[in-house]
Amino acid sequence: MSNIFFTVGPSQLYPTAKKHIEKAIQDDICSLSHRSKKFQEIYASAVQNVKNLLGIPENFQIFFLGSATEAMERIIQNCVREHSFHFVNGSFSKRFFDISGWLGKKPEKVEVKFGEGFYFNDINIPDESELICLTQTETSAGTSVPMKEIYSLKKRHPEKLIAVDIVSSVPYPKIDFSKIDAAFFSVQKGFGLPAGLGVLVVNEKCLEKSRLLEKDGISTGSYHNFSNLLKYAEKNQTSETPNVLGIYLMAKVAEDMLEYGINKIRKETEEKAERIYDFFENNRKMEPFVKNKKIRSQTIAVIETPGGSKEIVEKLKKKGITLGTGYKDFKEKQIRIANFPTHKISDVEFLLREIENL
Amino acid sequence: MSNIFFTVGPSQLYPTAKKHIEKAIQDDICSLSHRSKKFQEIYASAVQNVKNLLGIPENFQIFFLGSATEAMERIIQNCVREHSFHFVNGSFSKRFFDISGWLGKKPEKVEVKFGEGFYFNDINIPDESELICLTQTETSAGTSVPMKEIYSLKKRHPEKLIAVDIVSSVPYPKIDFSKIDAAFFSVQKGFGLPAGLGVLVVNEKCLEKSRLLEKDGISTGSYHNFSNLLKYAEKNQTSETPNVLGIYLMAKVAEDMLEYGINKIRKETEEKAERIYDFFENNRKMEPFVKNKKIRSQTIAVIETPGGSKEIVEKLKKKGITLGTGYKDFKEKQIRIANFPTHKISDVEFLLREIENL
């Protein structure tokens, strides 16, 4: 019996991932020097394919890190002198807030309960805030922030930097990068790749802010501060020996997605999300956790299971389906279903049929 | 024609690595949740196997990071209030020194030229130094620091912490961990694994120092400060989604090495090193760069090629052998040969025969 993972990340590998891993081994990609010309070519193609796929303008830089959590740290170190402002709607946006405090900055936040959205018009962001941090899709709660709300924040605060966590939604949301300053993600979610690589996308304003902090003697980190990341990125290299296989696979899967068609991926994501939410809207025992349809994530569906999640998860496991449980305190009360590009419509149909049959 | 990599890292994969990668794919290791019981088991076995292999006492913690360079950053952030002291004998020990400065500390150093060793008895380490940093094998220069010199440093400065970079030598040197406080490495060298994982080994004194700094309001980093690393390590987890495949492979290859026998690996390393150095001692056109035999690295042989390195590298490439070139300024004047556990005696014989035939 073959297994399918609907976990929220790491998740099911992208259909072509295994083939690319096999080819990488065959071609000795894992033995390649990170200072070789061949590595530089892989690096350049990863950057170009990600830019093409996500519509990232040429004036943005792409940096490879260890994880999306590292991206949070590096953004705070390089873009914040003292004050960051955080929209907290779950555990990952909370982590971004915590990291700022840990790094000795003075983060402020507006916080809503798990599953709820923000009233953007009622939120006053202090003048002193230098950076606004948002989590586009909260993996812990299954909520998402509409991109237009983010753009309108930027319009109201053009002098502030805006960083968007797109970890659990990428490559689904179509983003106008001219209206944000930084975004970041990891590869074990929508890209369906082995974990261990973070991708940070920043514009010139972020780099400029980092230079300003450095000039004023504020530590922006070390080997992964923006100036050092940029110095190596310009050579299609990294300062440290990176996850070479991860960068190679990123290049390949982004290429496959380009070929498949990003619009098709986006349309299918919405179709699958609609089926999932419709199913649970009409289910007697379970229902979507997020009540406001406008902020329901298209890629992470959180479902309330009043009868407990454990039995559902175990029964489906026997059918070859691995689901996510609820996050931390919600572990026993919810299930979480990822809807990533790797999940075909027929996979979702299979999943829902098996849940129906429980 | 099959290829063999004698590059200094990334290098030739360990003979069993490919098999483990294939098994990992087959067993859906890359889709495994990093909060699952199965992941915790993998994590625990990686820690235990590395401890057993390297003789690391139970009271040491093992933390998984993105790279060895990250380990340098985390050690400085967590073990240094103001003053670190560095033995600089090449580019990687220099990087450790630079990272301390970048992080706003006040590093001091004793520096020798590439290929030279330290006169340990003549070196005065300032009283104020909190941490002494050494690079056991300098990948850039092919030199190594004898472990007994490191132990004697510890004896003279029991109140200071000692951190040892064992990136390019592990698992070769037999280390008495009771005489050092921290060590770190990455997996793409002696372990013959795909790059993208750093391993940091610290004792209770390092953790205590980190707690002291935190208590005094000094930022020790964020998600990867020692207290957070420890909090998750105690659960056999990591705070961020880590390189799950890397940790799995680390567990497996450390197990394979244990089975093969660490003493055998060490003995063979010395035998192969002797053959390599003997060969070049007796070669008309090339000679070992490091003249003092006592500080020649057993795992990284740097060879001077007065006639230029380019032609040698290219000719061997055609025979299926990939060599390292000299580091940066030495690129055209030297070759570098890795002597890792993956390299069999017959591989070294093949290499030397082909060089002889040039």
XYZ file of C-alpha atoms in Angstrom:
716
model
C 0.000 0.000 0.000
C 1.356 3.380 -0.874
C 1.202 6.195 1.646
C 0.080 9.719 1.099
C 0.922 12.517 3.495
C -1.531 15.367 4.028
C 0.605 16.639 6.902
C 1.245 20.382 6.961
C 5.006 20.147 6.421
C 7.103 18.121 6.027
C 4.480 16.698 3.704
C 4.092 14.525 0.653
C 7.091 15.015 -1.654
C 6.350 16.708 -4.981
C 5.726 13.974 -7.599
C 9.017 14.645 -9.390
C 11.137 15.008 -6.239
C 12.217 11.374 -5.942
C 13.327 11.298 -9.570
C 15.412 14.425 -9.029
C 16.995 13.001 -5.882
C 17.965 9.848 -7.787
C 19.420 11.913 -10.626
C 21.315 14.082 -8.123
C 22.947 11.001 -6.634
C 23.747 9.627 -10.068
C 25.317 12.943 -11.119
C 27.354 13.313 -7.900
C 25.596 16.553 -6.953
C 26.238 15.758 -3.270
C 29.995 15.630 -3.887
C 30.072 18.885 -5.823
C 32.228 21.660 -4.396
C 30.177 24.702 -3.371
C 32.901 26.794 -4.994
C 32.647 25.041 -8.366
C 31.239 26.495 -11.566
C 28.646 23.731 -11.686
C 27.371 24.701 -8.257
C 27.148 28.334 -9.354
C 24.999 27.242 -12.280
C 22.683 25.286 -9.983
C 22.466 28.254 -7.632
C 21.674 30.652 -10.471
C 18.978 28.392 -11.860
C 17.377 27.969 -8.427
C 17.220 31.747 -8.025
C 15.924 32.332 -11.541
C 13.300 29.593 -11.406
C 12.001 30.752 -8.023
C 11.856 34.335 -9.299
C 10.007 33.284 -12.443
C 7.592 31.055 -10.577
C 6.675 33.572 -7.890
C 6.926 36.696 -10.036
C 9.743 38.173 -7.965
C 11.205 41.266 -9.642
C 14.840 41.320 -10.666
C 15.712 43.916 -8.034
C 14.976 41.460 -5.224
C 17.680 39.238 -3.792
C 17.147 35.608 -2.895
C 19.192 34.179 -0.014
C 19.367 30.539 1.039
C 19.256 29.830 4.783
C 18.798 26.811 7.025
C 15.103 27.280 7.745
C 12.253 29.771 7.677
C 12.838 30.282 11.404
C 16.351 31.423 10.563
C 14.818 33.854 8.056
C 12.824 35.438 10.904
C 16.019 35.887 12.894
C 17.967 37.376 10.003
C 15.155 39.789 9.081
C 14.953 41.103 12.646
C 18.746 41.427 12.954
C 19.077 43.271 9.658
C 15.912 45.354 9.410
C 15.206 46.455 12.971
C 17.127 48.941 15.050
C 14.667 48.782 17.941
C 11.014 48.425 17.020
C 9.192 45.713 15.134
C 5.433 45.280 14.926
C 3.795 41.889 14.650
C 0.371 40.637 13.612
C 0.020 37.581 15.820
C -2.674 35.059 14.934
C -1.041 31.804 15.938
C 2.190 30.121 16.974
C 4.367 31.007 14.000
C 3.562 34.711 14.003
C 4.154 34.541 17.759
C 7.565 32.986 17.099
C 8.487 35.929 14.844
C 7.494 38.272 17.705
C 9.458 36.251 20.273
C 12.572 36.186 18.115
C 12.587 39.971 17.990
C 12.493 40.138 21.782
C 15.159 37.462 22.150
C 17.417 39.528 19.913
C 17.092 42.463 22.281
C 14.665 44.480 20.158
C 11.373 45.929 21.367
C 8.629 44.114 19.501
C 4.996 45.162 19.763
C 2.019 43.173 18.601
C -1.639 43.029 17.894
C -2.913 39.583 18.773
C -6.064 37.666 17.925
C -7.174 34.230 19.009
C -6.425 31.120 16.964
C -8.823 30.995 14.034
C -9.685 34.683 14.062
C -8.726 37.530 11.773
C -7.561 41.108 12.261
C -9.642 44.261 11.983
C -7.039 46.065 9.975
C -8.758 49.423 10.041
C -8.793 49.502 13.825
C -5.110 48.752 14.284
C -2.739 51.577 15.025
C 0.835 50.799 14.231
C 3.189 52.973 16.277
C 5.182 55.550 14.326
C 8.387 54.149 15.733
C 7.820 50.676 14.219
C 10.431 50.037 11.552
C 9.222 46.671 10.356
C 5.750 45.135 10.119
C 5.672 41.335 10.280
C 2.781 39.233 9.031
C 2.195 35.550 8.613
C 0.294 35.084 5.387
C -0.879 31.605 6.344
C -0.795 30.583 9.986
C 0.001 26.872 9.941
C -1.076 26.503 13.556
C -4.551 27.964 13.065
C -5.412 27.575 9.386
C -6.031 31.272 8.896
C -4.634 33.510 6.216
C -4.210 37.243 5.803
C -5.585 38.540 2.483
C -2.762 40.020 0.394
C -4.816 43.151 -0.274
C -4.806 43.943 3.444
C -1.027 43.679 3.396
C -0.777 45.979 0.368
C -3.004 48.500 2.026
C -0.813 48.431 5.131
C 2.134 49.269 2.904
C 0.173 52.106 1.334
C -0.593 53.574 4.752
C 2.988 53.053 5.980
C 5.248 53.417 2.956
C 8.228 54.272 5.174
C 8.044 51.003 7.114
C 9.362 47.679 5.871
C 6.913 44.814 5.482
C 8.006 41.188 5.883
C 5.616 38.384 4.998
C 5.903 34.775 6.169
C 4.658 32.722 3.193
C 5.958 29.417 4.561
C 2.735 27.448 4.384
C 1.134 29.132 1.409
C 3.897 29.434 -1.210
C 3.615 29.120 -4.212
C -0.164 29.596 -3.999
C -0.633 33.314 -3.288
C 0.003 35.629 -6.191
C 2.063 38.365 -4.624
C 2.762 41.845 -5.925
C 6.305 42.102 -4.635
C 6.424 45.832 -5.365
C 4.082 46.223 -2.380
C 6.101 44.298 0.198
C 9.777 44.334 1.153
C 10.604 40.827 2.275
C 9.105 37.354 2.171
C 10.372 33.968 3.251
C 9.526 30.305 3.138
C 10.910 26.836 3.572
C 10.820 24.055 1.021
C 9.147 21.162 2.880
C 5.650 22.545 2.410
C 4.263 23.776 -0.938
C 7.396 22.779 -2.807
C 7.218 19.223 -1.506
C 10.940 18.877 -0.835
C 13.013 17.401 1.994
C 13.289 19.881 4.897
C 16.467 21.784 5.654
C 16.408 24.862 3.433
C 14.965 28.314 4.034
C 14.517 30.909 1.297
C 14.600 34.632 2.068
C 13.527 37.227 -0.491
C 14.472 40.863 0.206
C 14.426 44.124 -1.715
C 16.966 46.931 -1.838
C 15.275 48.771 1.033
C 15.972 45.867 3.387
C 19.596 45.753 2.271
C 19.857 49.509 2.744
C 18.442 49.275 6.263
C 20.977 46.577 7.099
C 23.820 48.758 5.819
C 22.539 51.634 7.941
C 22.525 49.509 11.077
C 26.037 48.265 10.345
C 27.229 51.825 9.828
C 25.880 52.677 13.253
C 27.768 49.779 14.830
C 24.718 47.602 15.443
C 25.452 43.897 14.996
C 23.389 42.454 12.158
C 24.628 38.907 12.761
C 27.740 37.425 11.222
C 28.128 35.099 8.221
C 24.411 35.442 7.446
C 24.039 39.193 7.791
C 22.639 40.756 4.635
C 25.940 42.238 3.465
C 27.683 38.879 3.612
C 24.708 37.030 2.137
C 24.694 39.551 -0.718
C 28.457 39.353 -1.277
C 28.185 35.623 -1.920
C 24.792 35.713 -3.675
C 26.327 38.009 -6.272
C 28.774 35.189 -7.058
C 25.958 32.597 -7.026
C 27.458 31.142 -3.888
C 26.887 30.990 -0.149
C 29.403 31.876 2.551
C 29.103 28.514 4.285
C 28.767 25.079 2.687
C 25.009 25.071 2.095
C 22.405 22.382 1.594
C 23.590 21.806 -1.989
C 21.093 19.012 -2.634
C 18.273 21.211 -1.318
C 19.199 24.085 -3.641
C 19.470 21.676 -6.575
C 16.028 20.202 -5.838
C 14.538 23.679 -5.402
C 15.796 24.594 -8.878
C 14.362 21.426 -10.387
C 10.943 21.476 -8.726
C 10.456 25.198 -9.415
C 11.219 24.379 -13.062
C 8.685 21.542 -13.038
C 6.070 23.843 -11.544
C 6.776 26.475 -14.178
C 6.222 23.865 -16.824
C 3.030 22.618 -15.191
C 1.839 26.213 -14.973
C 1.593 28.353 -11.875
C -1.902 29.525 -12.803
C -3.030 25.941 -13.060
C -1.488 25.195 -9.654
C -3.308 28.181 -8.150
C -6.635 27.285 -9.749
C -6.363 23.665 -8.620
C -5.428 24.751 -5.104
C -8.672 26.721 -4.908
C -10.713 23.880 -6.355
C -9.284 21.412 -3.861
C -9.730 23.838 -0.959
C -13.351 24.330 -1.954
C -13.960 20.588 -1.968
C -12.323 20.155 1.425
C -14.203 22.988 3.112
C -17.510 22.062 1.435
C -17.124 18.516 2.649
C -16.614 19.540 6.264
C -19.302 22.231 6.111
C -21.672 19.386 5.330
C -20.238 16.830 7.711
C -22.220 15.897 10.790
C -19.286 15.220 13.094
C -16.643 17.713 12.039
C -16.486 21.285 10.835
C -13.958 23.871 9.676
C -12.279 25.602 12.631
C -12.044 28.971 10.886
C -15.592 30.307 10.612
C -14.883 33.405 8.542
C -14.526 32.099 5.007
C -12.562 35.152 3.897
C -9.614 34.259 6.106
C -9.652 30.502 5.692
C -6.298 29.334 4.386
C -6.451 27.704 0.969
C -3.443 25.534 1.766
C -3.916 24.525 5.425
C -7.409 23.384 6.407
C -7.944 23.052 10.139
C -10.934 20.924 11.035
C -12.574 20.593 14.439
C -13.140 17.022 15.579
C -15.365 17.225 18.651
C -15.139 13.455 19.091
C -11.332 13.633 19.259
C -8.760 13.496 16.488
C -6.798 10.448 17.562
C -9.120 7.754 16.272
C -9.591 9.520 12.925
C -5.852 9.875 12.446
C -5.225 6.241 13.359
C -7.973 4.843 11.163
C -6.814 6.844 8.153
C -3.231 5.800 8.799
C -4.370 2.232 8.183
C -5.684 3.344 4.796
C -2.300 4.846 3.940
C -3.290 8.430 4.685
C -1.248 10.515 7.113
C -3.036 13.590 8.441
C -1.758 16.390 10.611
C -3.113 16.647 14.121
C -4.084 19.966 15.690
C -1.271 22.245 16.812
C -0.124 21.774 20.418
C -3.160 22.418 22.683
C -5.463 21.555 19.772
C -3.728 18.244 19.116
C -6.634 16.083 20.243
C -9.404 18.414 19.099
C -8.476 19.127 15.510
C -7.015 17.635 12.390
C -5.012 19.647 9.864
C -5.048 18.903 6.144
C -2.425 20.299 3.806
C -3.501 21.249 0.302
C -0.213 21.641 -1.528
C 0.612 21.416 -5.258
C 1.702 17.803 -4.748
C -1.821 16.845 -3.695
C -3.855 15.987 -6.761
C -7.622 16.411 -6.960
C -7.911 12.633 -6.986
C -5.847 12.478 -3.762
C -8.232 14.881 -2.085
C -11.209 12.868 -3.353
C -9.632 9.706 -1.933
C -9.044 11.431 1.407
C -12.581 12.766 1.687
C -14.067 9.433 0.649
C -12.104 7.656 3.356
C -13.186 10.202 5.949
C -16.795 9.736 4.790
C -16.371 5.992 5.276
C -15.059 6.276 8.829
C 33.539 5.478 -15.869
C 32.849 6.013 -12.197
C 34.030 9.167 -10.492
C 35.820 9.480 -7.221
C 36.024 12.729 -5.304
C 39.109 13.534 -3.243
C 37.809 17.060 -2.715
C 38.041 18.398 0.832
C 34.298 18.699 1.395
C 31.767 18.173 -0.014
C 33.597 14.992 -0.946
C 32.979 11.422 -1.978
C 29.843 10.103 -0.270
C 30.405 7.381 2.324
C 29.970 3.997 0.589
C 26.669 3.274 2.355
C 25.211 6.792 1.948
C 23.429 6.179 -1.350
C 21.764 3.063 0.003
C 20.536 4.979 3.043
C 19.188 7.808 0.897
C 17.252 5.310 -1.217
C 15.879 3.629 1.896
C 14.937 7.015 3.353
C 12.908 7.836 0.251
C 11.275 4.429 0.282
C 10.356 4.815 3.971
C 8.993 8.365 3.537
C 11.569 9.823 5.932
C 11.357 13.132 4.039
C 7.616 13.365 4.728
C 7.957 12.585 8.421
C 6.741 15.235 10.844
C 9.548 16.644 12.961
C 7.159 16.383 15.907
C 6.464 12.669 15.393
C 7.646 9.830 17.607
C 9.484 8.303 14.674
C 11.483 11.484 14.191
C 12.336 11.524 17.900
C 13.689 8.001 17.556
C 15.835 9.012 14.581
C 17.091 12.043 16.492
C 17.928 9.956 19.568
C 19.793 7.385 17.516
C 21.792 10.078 15.692
C 22.843 11.563 19.026
C 23.661 8.195 20.563
C 25.596 6.893 17.569
C 27.653 10.090 17.280
C 28.387 9.965 21.004
C 29.419 6.318 20.820
C 31.536 6.834 17.726
C 33.425 9.862 18.981
C 33.533 8.892 22.656
C 31.483 11.884 23.755
C 30.510 11.611 27.443
C 26.857 11.500 28.424
C 27.021 14.923 30.056
C 27.637 16.604 26.703
C 24.752 17.858 24.588
C 24.603 17.468 20.835
C 22.776 20.155 18.858
C 21.954 20.079 15.146
C 22.504 23.294 13.197
C 22.624 24.358 9.560
C 26.401 24.323 9.151
C 29.683 24.384 11.036
C 29.832 28.110 10.329
C 26.579 28.475 12.227
C 28.193 26.545 15.093
C 30.926 29.214 15.274
C 28.263 31.915 15.517
C 26.262 30.124 18.210
C 29.358 29.373 20.304
C 30.419 33.026 20.269
C 26.890 34.265 21.058
C 26.462 31.847 23.957
C 29.928 31.537 25.462
C 31.430 35.019 25.151
C 30.452 38.124 27.052
C 33.248 40.209 25.523
C 36.542 38.430 24.929
C 37.381 35.452 22.765
C 40.866 34.278 21.851
C 41.651 32.616 18.531
C 44.488 30.514 17.193
C 44.496 31.556 13.541
C 46.391 29.378 11.088
C 44.256 29.674 7.983
C 40.924 30.836 6.580
C 38.551 28.855 8.765
C 40.163 29.793 12.071
C 40.149 33.349 10.711
C 36.425 33.032 10.047
C 35.836 32.055 13.684
C 37.762 35.185 14.727
C 35.826 37.388 12.280
C 32.468 36.066 13.461
C 33.296 37.114 17.009
C 34.017 40.652 15.852
C 30.914 40.763 13.662
C 28.863 39.840 16.708
C 30.194 42.850 18.560
C 32.650 40.962 20.777
C 36.334 41.772 21.177
C 38.267 38.874 19.694
C 42.031 38.623 20.004
C 44.267 36.272 18.078
C 47.642 34.756 17.620
C 48.240 34.235 13.922
C 50.697 32.162 11.935
C 51.181 31.868 8.212
C 49.431 29.193 6.131
C 51.246 25.913 6.631
C 52.905 26.873 9.897
C 52.239 25.833 13.483
C 52.013 27.616 16.812
C 54.697 27.857 19.495
C 52.266 27.123 22.266
C 54.682 27.822 25.095
C 55.337 31.344 23.856
C 51.701 32.353 23.592
C 50.159 34.442 26.326
C 46.429 34.283 26.455
C 44.967 37.359 28.134
C 43.328 36.774 31.505
C 40.152 38.384 30.249
C 39.682 35.788 27.458
C 36.595 33.730 28.203
C 36.817 31.321 25.303
C 39.771 29.855 23.398
C 39.015 28.833 19.811
C 41.123 26.377 17.841
C 40.786 24.749 14.471
C 42.000 21.196 14.847
C 42.505 20.755 11.118
C 42.778 23.836 8.925
C 41.176 22.844 5.630
C 42.695 25.843 3.886
C 46.298 25.048 4.852
C 46.453 21.323 5.616
C 47.796 21.862 9.104
C 46.522 20.379 12.321
C 46.887 21.219 15.972
C 47.970 18.231 18.097
C 45.260 17.385 20.629
C 47.832 17.252 23.446
C 48.596 20.933 22.900
C 44.888 21.650 23.273
C 44.687 19.607 26.492
C 47.671 21.403 27.912
C 46.027 24.755 27.110
C 43.043 23.598 29.124
C 45.305 22.576 31.984
C 46.906 26.012 32.059
C 43.546 27.798 31.711
C 40.976 25.618 33.451
C 38.670 28.594 33.965
C 38.412 29.363 30.238
C 36.190 27.504 27.801
C 37.848 25.722 24.878
C 36.046 25.240 21.558
C 37.569 23.035 18.877
C 36.668 23.070 15.185
C 36.932 19.416 14.101
C 35.157 19.978 10.768
C 37.790 18.487 8.502
C 39.227 15.882 10.819
C 36.221 14.177 12.432
C 35.952 11.240 13.112
C 39.718 10.715 12.890
C 41.112 12.398 16.010
C 40.557 10.561 19.260
C 39.440 13.310 21.589
C 39.345 13.318 25.375
C 36.202 15.389 25.733
C 36.811 15.882 29.456
C 39.631 18.224 28.425
C 37.669 20.489 26.074
C 34.292 22.209 26.376
C 32.884 22.368 22.865
C 33.536 20.876 19.443
C 31.723 21.135 16.144
C 31.701 19.726 12.654
C 29.654 19.387 9.507
C 28.724 16.166 7.786
C 29.977 16.639 4.208
C 33.583 15.841 5.090
C 34.645 12.796 7.144
C 31.110 11.478 7.375
C 30.700 11.547 3.596
C 27.154 12.898 3.648
C 25.285 15.535 1.646
C 26.034 19.046 2.987
C 23.521 21.041 4.998
C 23.914 19.903 8.595
C 26.174 21.178 11.361
C 26.734 19.328 14.635
C 27.621 21.183 17.821
C 28.826 19.374 20.940
C 28.850 21.329 24.220
C 29.321 20.532 27.888
C 27.478 21.838 30.944
C 29.978 24.678 31.398
C 29.028 26.130 28.010
C 25.341 25.871 28.860
C 26.009 27.521 32.220
C 27.871 30.389 30.579
C 24.980 30.908 28.193
C 22.508 31.031 31.105
C 24.730 33.578 32.849
C 24.773 35.836 29.794
C 21.000 35.555 29.450
C 20.554 36.428 33.105
C 22.589 39.558 32.517
C 20.374 40.566 29.599
C 22.931 39.786 26.884
C 21.326 38.406 23.724
C 22.540 34.881 23.022
C 20.648 34.636 19.737
C 17.077 33.473 19.387
C 15.707 30.070 18.312
C 19.227 28.614 18.306
C 20.479 29.984 21.607
C 21.676 27.232 23.906
C 18.650 27.330 26.205
C 16.241 26.843 23.314
C 18.459 24.246 21.632
C 18.583 22.378 24.950
C 14.833 22.645 25.541
C 14.149 20.844 22.271
C 17.148 18.483 22.417
C 15.776 17.122 25.693
C 12.681 16.098 23.722
C 14.796 14.699 20.880
C 13.541 17.503 18.687
C 14.642 20.792 17.176
C 12.855 24.130 17.472
C 12.658 24.643 13.712
C 11.962 22.046 11.026
C 15.472 20.657 10.616
C 17.297 18.786 7.892
C 15.458 15.561 8.772
C 17.129 13.562 6.005
C 20.541 14.813 7.144
C 19.932 13.737 10.741
C 18.658 10.351 9.554
C 21.747 9.820 7.399
C 24.033 10.944 10.220
C 22.477 8.281 12.470
C 22.900 5.597 9.820
C 26.458 6.387 8.750
C 27.657 6.772 12.364
C 26.161 3.321 12.969
C 27.965 1.914 9.931
C 31.238 3.400 11.134
C 30.725 1.918 14.590
C 30.240 -1.455 12.989
C 33.293 -1.030 10.775
C 35.278 -0.004 13.835
C 36.481 3.467 14.712
C 39.949 2.175 15.569
C 40.199 0.597 12.151
C 39.096 3.870 10.543
C 41.750 5.758 12.505
C 44.484 3.264 11.692
C 43.602 3.262 7.998
C 43.510 7.062 7.954
C 47.098 7.113 9.200
C 48.190 4.445 6.737
C 46.675 6.328 3.814
C 48.101 9.652 4.996
C 51.535 8.073 5.225
C 51.280 6.772 1.670
C 50.146 10.158 0.369
C 52.851 12.159 2.110
C 55.558 9.592 1.301
C 54.599 9.721 -2.327
C 54.911 13.483 -2.543
C 58.070 13.568 -0.415
C 59.594 11.439 -3.161
C 58.028 13.204 -6.114
C 60.225 15.325 -8.345
C 57.594 17.882 -9.300
C 55.457 18.261 -6.214
C 55.900 18.284 -2.470
C 53.868 18.563 0.720
C 53.107 22.193 1.579
C 53.367 21.656 5.329
C 57.028 20.999 6.104
C 56.720 20.174 9.799
C 55.509 16.589 9.865
C 54.131 16.940 13.382
C 51.461 19.389 12.260
C 50.577 17.845 8.918
C 46.890 17.046 8.804
C 46.130 13.343 8.447
C 42.871 14.108 6.641
C 43.697 17.073 4.378
C 46.948 16.859 2.422
C 47.980 20.088 0.762
C 50.526 19.605 -1.991
C 52.566 22.279 -3.716
C 52.495 22.126 -7.503
C 55.186 24.525 -8.715
C 54.189 23.843 -12.332
C 50.607 24.910 -11.620
C 47.652 22.886 -10.387
C 45.252 23.389 -13.270
C 46.655 20.844 -15.685
C 46.974 18.201 -12.982
C 43.379 18.699 -11.897
C 42.111 18.589 -15.477
C 44.079 15.496 -16.453
C 42.938 13.576 -13.387
C 39.371 14.673 -14.011
C 39.563 12.753 -17.291
C 40.527 9.667 -15.301
C 37.478 10.084 -13.073
C 39.346 11.650 -10.165
C 38.253 14.992 -8.741
C 40.875 16.750 -6.635
C 40.616 19.900 -4.573
C 42.537 22.923 -5.772
C 44.467 25.167 -3.395
C 42.467 27.530 -1.208
C 41.820 30.993 -2.694
C 45.258 32.587 -3.346
C 46.803 29.119 -3.516
C 44.296 27.891 -6.089
C 46.780 27.632 -8.928
C 49.780 26.656 -6.817
C 48.462 23.749 -4.799
C 46.228 20.738 -4.880
C 44.355 19.447 -1.851
C 43.624 15.789 -1.255
C 41.054 14.630 1.255
C 41.743 11.430 3.158
C 38.376 10.599 4.672
C 36.930 7.275 5.867
C 35.151 6.894 2.522
C 38.499 6.773 0.719
C 39.767 3.226 0.662
C 43.442 2.314 0.524
C 42.878 1.080 -3.013
C 41.368 4.482 -3.937
C 44.469 6.239 -2.657
C 46.664 3.779 -4.571
C 44.679 4.491 -7.721
C 45.033 8.234 -7.176
C 48.770 8.104 -6.607
C 49.298 5.796 -9.582
C 47.438 8.203 -11.842
C 49.457 11.141 -10.528
C 52.626 9.109 -11.136
C 51.467 8.535 -14.713
C 50.860 12.184 -15.458
